[in-house]
PDB file of C-alpha atoms in Angstrom:
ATOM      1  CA  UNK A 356      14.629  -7.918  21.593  1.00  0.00           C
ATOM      2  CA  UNK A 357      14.081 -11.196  19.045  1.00  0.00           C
ATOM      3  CA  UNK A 358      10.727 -11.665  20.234  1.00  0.00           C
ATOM      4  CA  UNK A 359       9.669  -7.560  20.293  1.00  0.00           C
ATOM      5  CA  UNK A 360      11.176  -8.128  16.018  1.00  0.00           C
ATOM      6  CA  UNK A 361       9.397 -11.697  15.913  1.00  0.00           C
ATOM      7  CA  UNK A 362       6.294  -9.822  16.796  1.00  0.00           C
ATOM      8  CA  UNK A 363       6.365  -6.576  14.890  1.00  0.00           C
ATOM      9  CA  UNK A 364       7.877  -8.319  11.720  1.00  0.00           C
ATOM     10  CA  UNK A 365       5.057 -11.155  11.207  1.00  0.00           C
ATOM     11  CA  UNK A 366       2.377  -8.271  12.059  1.00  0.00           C
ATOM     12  CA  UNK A 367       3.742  -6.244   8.835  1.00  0.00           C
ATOM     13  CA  UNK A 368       4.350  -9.568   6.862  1.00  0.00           C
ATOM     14  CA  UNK A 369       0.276 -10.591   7.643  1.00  0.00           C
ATOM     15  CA  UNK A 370      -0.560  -6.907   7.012  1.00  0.00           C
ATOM     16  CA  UNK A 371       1.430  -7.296   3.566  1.00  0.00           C
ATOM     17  CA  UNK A 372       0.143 -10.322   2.403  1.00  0.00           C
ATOM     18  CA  UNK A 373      -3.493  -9.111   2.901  1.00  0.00           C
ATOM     19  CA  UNK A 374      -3.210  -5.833   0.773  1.00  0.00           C
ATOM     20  CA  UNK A 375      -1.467  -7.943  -1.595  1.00  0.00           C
ATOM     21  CA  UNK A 376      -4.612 -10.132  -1.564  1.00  0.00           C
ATOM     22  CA  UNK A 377      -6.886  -6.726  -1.987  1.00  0.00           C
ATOM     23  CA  UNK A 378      -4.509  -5.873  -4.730  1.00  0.00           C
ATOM     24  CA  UNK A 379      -4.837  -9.006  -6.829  1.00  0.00           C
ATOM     25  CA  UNK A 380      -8.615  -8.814  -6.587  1.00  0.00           C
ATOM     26  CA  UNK A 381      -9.916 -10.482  -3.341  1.00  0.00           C
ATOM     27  CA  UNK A 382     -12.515  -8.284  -1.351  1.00  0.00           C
ATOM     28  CA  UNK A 383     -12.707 -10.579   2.044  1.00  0.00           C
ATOM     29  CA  UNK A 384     -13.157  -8.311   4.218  1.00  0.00           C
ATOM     30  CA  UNK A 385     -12.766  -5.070   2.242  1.00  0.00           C
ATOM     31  CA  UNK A 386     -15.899  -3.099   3.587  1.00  0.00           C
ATOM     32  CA  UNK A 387     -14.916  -2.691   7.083  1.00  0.00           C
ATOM     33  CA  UNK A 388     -11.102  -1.463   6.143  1.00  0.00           C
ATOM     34  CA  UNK A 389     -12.066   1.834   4.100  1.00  0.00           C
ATOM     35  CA  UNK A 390     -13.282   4.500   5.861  1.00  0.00           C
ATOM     36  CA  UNK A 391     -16.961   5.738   5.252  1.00  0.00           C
ATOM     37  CA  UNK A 392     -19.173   9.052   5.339  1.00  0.00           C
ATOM     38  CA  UNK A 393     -21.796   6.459   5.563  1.00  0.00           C
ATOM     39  CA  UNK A 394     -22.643   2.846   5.399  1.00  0.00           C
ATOM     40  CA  UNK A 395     -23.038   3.029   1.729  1.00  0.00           C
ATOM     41  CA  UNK A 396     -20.240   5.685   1.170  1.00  0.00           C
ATOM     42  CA  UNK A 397     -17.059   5.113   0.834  1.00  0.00           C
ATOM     43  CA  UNK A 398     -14.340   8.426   1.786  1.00  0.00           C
ATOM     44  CA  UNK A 399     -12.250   6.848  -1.041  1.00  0.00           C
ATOM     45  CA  UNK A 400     -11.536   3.630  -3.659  1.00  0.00           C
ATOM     46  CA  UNK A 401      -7.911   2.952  -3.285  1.00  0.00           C
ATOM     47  CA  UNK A 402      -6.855   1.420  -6.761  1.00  0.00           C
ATOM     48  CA  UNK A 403      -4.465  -1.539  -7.542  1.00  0.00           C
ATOM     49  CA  UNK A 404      -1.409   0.817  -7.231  1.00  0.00           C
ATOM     50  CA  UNK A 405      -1.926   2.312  -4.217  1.00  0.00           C
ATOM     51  CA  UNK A 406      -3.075  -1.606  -2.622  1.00  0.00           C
ATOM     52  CA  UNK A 407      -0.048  -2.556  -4.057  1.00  0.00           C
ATOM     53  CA  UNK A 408       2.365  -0.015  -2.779  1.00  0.00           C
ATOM     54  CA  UNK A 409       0.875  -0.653   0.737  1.00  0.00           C
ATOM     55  CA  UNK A 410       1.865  -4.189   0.490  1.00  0.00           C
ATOM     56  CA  UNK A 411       5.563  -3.825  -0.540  1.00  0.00           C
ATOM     57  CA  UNK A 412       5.971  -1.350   2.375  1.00  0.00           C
ATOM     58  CA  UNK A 413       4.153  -3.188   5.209  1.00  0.00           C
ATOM     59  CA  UNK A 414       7.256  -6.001   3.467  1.00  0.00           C
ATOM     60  CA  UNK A 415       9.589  -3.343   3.778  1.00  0.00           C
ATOM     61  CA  UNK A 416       8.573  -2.503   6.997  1.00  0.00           C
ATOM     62  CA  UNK A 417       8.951  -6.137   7.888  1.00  0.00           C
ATOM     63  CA  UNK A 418      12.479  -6.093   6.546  1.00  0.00           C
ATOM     64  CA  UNK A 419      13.674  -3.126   8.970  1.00  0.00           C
ATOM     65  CA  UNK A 420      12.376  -4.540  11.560  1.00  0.00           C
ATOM     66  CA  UNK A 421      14.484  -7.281  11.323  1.00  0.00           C
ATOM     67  CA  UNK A 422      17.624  -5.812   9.836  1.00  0.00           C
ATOM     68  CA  UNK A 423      17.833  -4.206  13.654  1.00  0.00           C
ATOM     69  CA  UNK A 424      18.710  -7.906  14.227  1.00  0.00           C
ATOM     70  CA  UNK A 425      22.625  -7.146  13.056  1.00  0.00           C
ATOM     71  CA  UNK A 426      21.595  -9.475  10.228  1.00  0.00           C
ATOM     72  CA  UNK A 427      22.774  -7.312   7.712  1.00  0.00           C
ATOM     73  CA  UNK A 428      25.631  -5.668   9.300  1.00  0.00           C
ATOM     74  CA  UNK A 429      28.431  -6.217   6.497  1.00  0.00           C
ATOM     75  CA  UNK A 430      26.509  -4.380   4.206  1.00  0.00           C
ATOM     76  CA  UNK A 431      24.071  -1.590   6.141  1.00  0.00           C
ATOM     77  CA  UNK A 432      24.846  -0.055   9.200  1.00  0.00           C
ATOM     78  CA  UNK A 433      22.572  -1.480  12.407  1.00  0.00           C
ATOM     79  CA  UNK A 434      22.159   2.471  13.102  1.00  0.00           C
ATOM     80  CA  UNK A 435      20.191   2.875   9.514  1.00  0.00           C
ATOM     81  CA  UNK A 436      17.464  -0.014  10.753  1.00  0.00           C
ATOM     82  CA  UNK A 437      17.139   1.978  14.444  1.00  0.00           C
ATOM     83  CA  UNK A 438      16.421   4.856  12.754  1.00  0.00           C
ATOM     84  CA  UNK A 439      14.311   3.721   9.922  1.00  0.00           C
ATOM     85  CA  UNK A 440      12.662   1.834  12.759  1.00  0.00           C
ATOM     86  CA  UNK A 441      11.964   5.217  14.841  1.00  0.00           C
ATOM     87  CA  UNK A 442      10.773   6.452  12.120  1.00  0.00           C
ATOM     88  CA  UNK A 443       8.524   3.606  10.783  1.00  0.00           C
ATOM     89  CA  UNK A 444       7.213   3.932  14.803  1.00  0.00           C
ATOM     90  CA  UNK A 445       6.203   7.948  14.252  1.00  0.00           C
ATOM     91  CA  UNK A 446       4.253   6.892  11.089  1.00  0.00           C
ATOM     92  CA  UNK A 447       1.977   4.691  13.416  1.00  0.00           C
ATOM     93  CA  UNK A 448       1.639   7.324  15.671  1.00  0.00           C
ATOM     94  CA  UNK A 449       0.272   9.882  13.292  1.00  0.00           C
ATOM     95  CA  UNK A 450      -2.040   6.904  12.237  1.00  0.00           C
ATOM     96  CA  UNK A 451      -3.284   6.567  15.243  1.00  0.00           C
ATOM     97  CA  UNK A 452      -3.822  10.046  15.463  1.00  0.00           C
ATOM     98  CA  UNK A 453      -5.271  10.241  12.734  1.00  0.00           C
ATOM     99  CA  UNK A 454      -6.771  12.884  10.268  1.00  0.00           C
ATOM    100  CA  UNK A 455      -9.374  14.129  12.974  1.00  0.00           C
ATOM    101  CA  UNK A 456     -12.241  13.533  10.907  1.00  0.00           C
ATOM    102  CA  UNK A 457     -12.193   9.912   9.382  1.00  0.00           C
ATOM    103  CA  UNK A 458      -9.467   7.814  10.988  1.00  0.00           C
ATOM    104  CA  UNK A 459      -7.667   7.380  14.554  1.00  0.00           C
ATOM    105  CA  UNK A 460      -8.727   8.133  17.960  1.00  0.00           C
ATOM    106  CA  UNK A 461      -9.576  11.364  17.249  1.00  0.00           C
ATOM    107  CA  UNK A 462     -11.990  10.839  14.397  1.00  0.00           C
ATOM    108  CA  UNK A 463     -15.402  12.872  14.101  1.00  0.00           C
ATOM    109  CA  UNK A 464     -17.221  10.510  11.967  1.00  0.00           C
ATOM    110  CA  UNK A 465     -18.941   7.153  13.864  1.00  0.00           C
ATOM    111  CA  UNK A 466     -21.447   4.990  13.578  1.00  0.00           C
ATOM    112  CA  UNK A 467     -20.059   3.071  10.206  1.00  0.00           C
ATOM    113  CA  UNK A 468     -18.205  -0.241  10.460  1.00  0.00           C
ATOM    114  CA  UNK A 469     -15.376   1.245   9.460  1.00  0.00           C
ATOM    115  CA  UNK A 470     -15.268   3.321  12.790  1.00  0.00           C
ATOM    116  CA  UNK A 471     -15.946   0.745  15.075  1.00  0.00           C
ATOM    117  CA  UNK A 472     -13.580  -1.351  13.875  1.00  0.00           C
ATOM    118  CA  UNK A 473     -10.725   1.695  13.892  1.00  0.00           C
ATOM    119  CA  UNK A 474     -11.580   2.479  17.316  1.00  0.00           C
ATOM    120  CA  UNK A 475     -11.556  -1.310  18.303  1.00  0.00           C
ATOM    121  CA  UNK A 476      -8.673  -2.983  16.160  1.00  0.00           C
ATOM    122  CA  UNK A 477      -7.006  -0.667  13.944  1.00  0.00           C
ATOM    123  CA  UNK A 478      -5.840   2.156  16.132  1.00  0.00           C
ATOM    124  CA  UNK A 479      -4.752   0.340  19.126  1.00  0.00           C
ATOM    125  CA  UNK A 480      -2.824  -1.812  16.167  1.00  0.00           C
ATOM    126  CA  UNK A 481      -1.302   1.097  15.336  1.00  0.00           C
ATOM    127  CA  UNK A 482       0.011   2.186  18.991  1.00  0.00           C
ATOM    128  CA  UNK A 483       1.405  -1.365  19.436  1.00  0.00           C
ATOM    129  CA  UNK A 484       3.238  -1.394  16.627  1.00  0.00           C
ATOM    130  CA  UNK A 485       4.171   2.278  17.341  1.00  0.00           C
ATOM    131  CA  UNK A 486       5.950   1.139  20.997  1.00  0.00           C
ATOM    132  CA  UNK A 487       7.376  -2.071  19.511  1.00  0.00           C
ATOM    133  CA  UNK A 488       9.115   0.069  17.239  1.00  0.00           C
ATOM    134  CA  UNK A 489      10.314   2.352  19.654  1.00  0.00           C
ATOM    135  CA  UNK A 490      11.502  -0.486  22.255  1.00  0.00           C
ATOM    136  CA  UNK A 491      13.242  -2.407  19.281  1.00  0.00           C
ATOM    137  CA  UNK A 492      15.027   0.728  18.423  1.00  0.00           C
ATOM    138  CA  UNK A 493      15.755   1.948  21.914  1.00  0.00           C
ATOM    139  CA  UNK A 494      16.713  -1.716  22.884  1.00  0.00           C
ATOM    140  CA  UNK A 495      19.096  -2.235  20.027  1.00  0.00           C
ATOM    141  CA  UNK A 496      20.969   1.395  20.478  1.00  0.00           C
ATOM    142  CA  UNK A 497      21.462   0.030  24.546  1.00  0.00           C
ATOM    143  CA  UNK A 498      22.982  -2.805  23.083  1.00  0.00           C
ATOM    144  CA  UNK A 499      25.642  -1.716  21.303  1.00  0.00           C
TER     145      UNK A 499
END
């Protein structure tokens, strides 16, 4: 079960870090992570706030994860982190789901770098971190 945390935990530290990048102004790789009507046309702008918020909960994410590690246990309850960890596993599910339209496997709208990369990096992110989740919590409620 370390490793399954050691895995999931640096993937939502990274994922932090970079939106906290985005937030404070860097645009690396910024025009393949928004989705598009079009090459030219972006579905939205997030603003600082939102890039921001993203960051602190792909960290808070991070620190779930790893409170299912019984690191915290004279203070929080391991059964909050398994939970919080299901649930943190159902919101990358209904990512990669998606909206139907713009985002996930289901997604109408191709042809934009956005969508390739979603169909080739983003989603299947998503489902990883979606069963990682699951086996972490699953794993940690056998153990106890």
């Amino acid at each position: 079960m370390i490793f399954l945390v050691l895995i999931n935990s640096t993937i939502f530290i990274l994922l932090s870090f970079l939106h906290i990048y985005w937030a404070l102004g860097g645009n690396r790789g910024m025009s393949a992570v928004i989705p598009s009507v079009s090459e030219n046309q972006r579905f939205y702008k997030p603003n600082i706030y939102a890039t921001f918020s993203i960051g602190g909960l792909m960290g808070l994410f991070a620190l779930v994860t790893i409170g299912n590690l019984n690191i915290f246990m004279p203070y929080i309850p391991v059964s909050y982190f398994q939970y919080a960890t299901i649930g943190i596993g159902v919101i990358f599910i209904m990512r990669a789901v998606g909206d139907f339209t713009y985002i996930g496997f289901f997604k109408k709208a191709t042809g934009t770098a956005f969508a390739k990369n979603d169909t080739r990096y983003y989603t299947p992110l998503c489902i990883i971190i979606a069963f990682i989740s699951f086996a972490i919590a699953v794993l940690g409620m056998v153990q106890l």
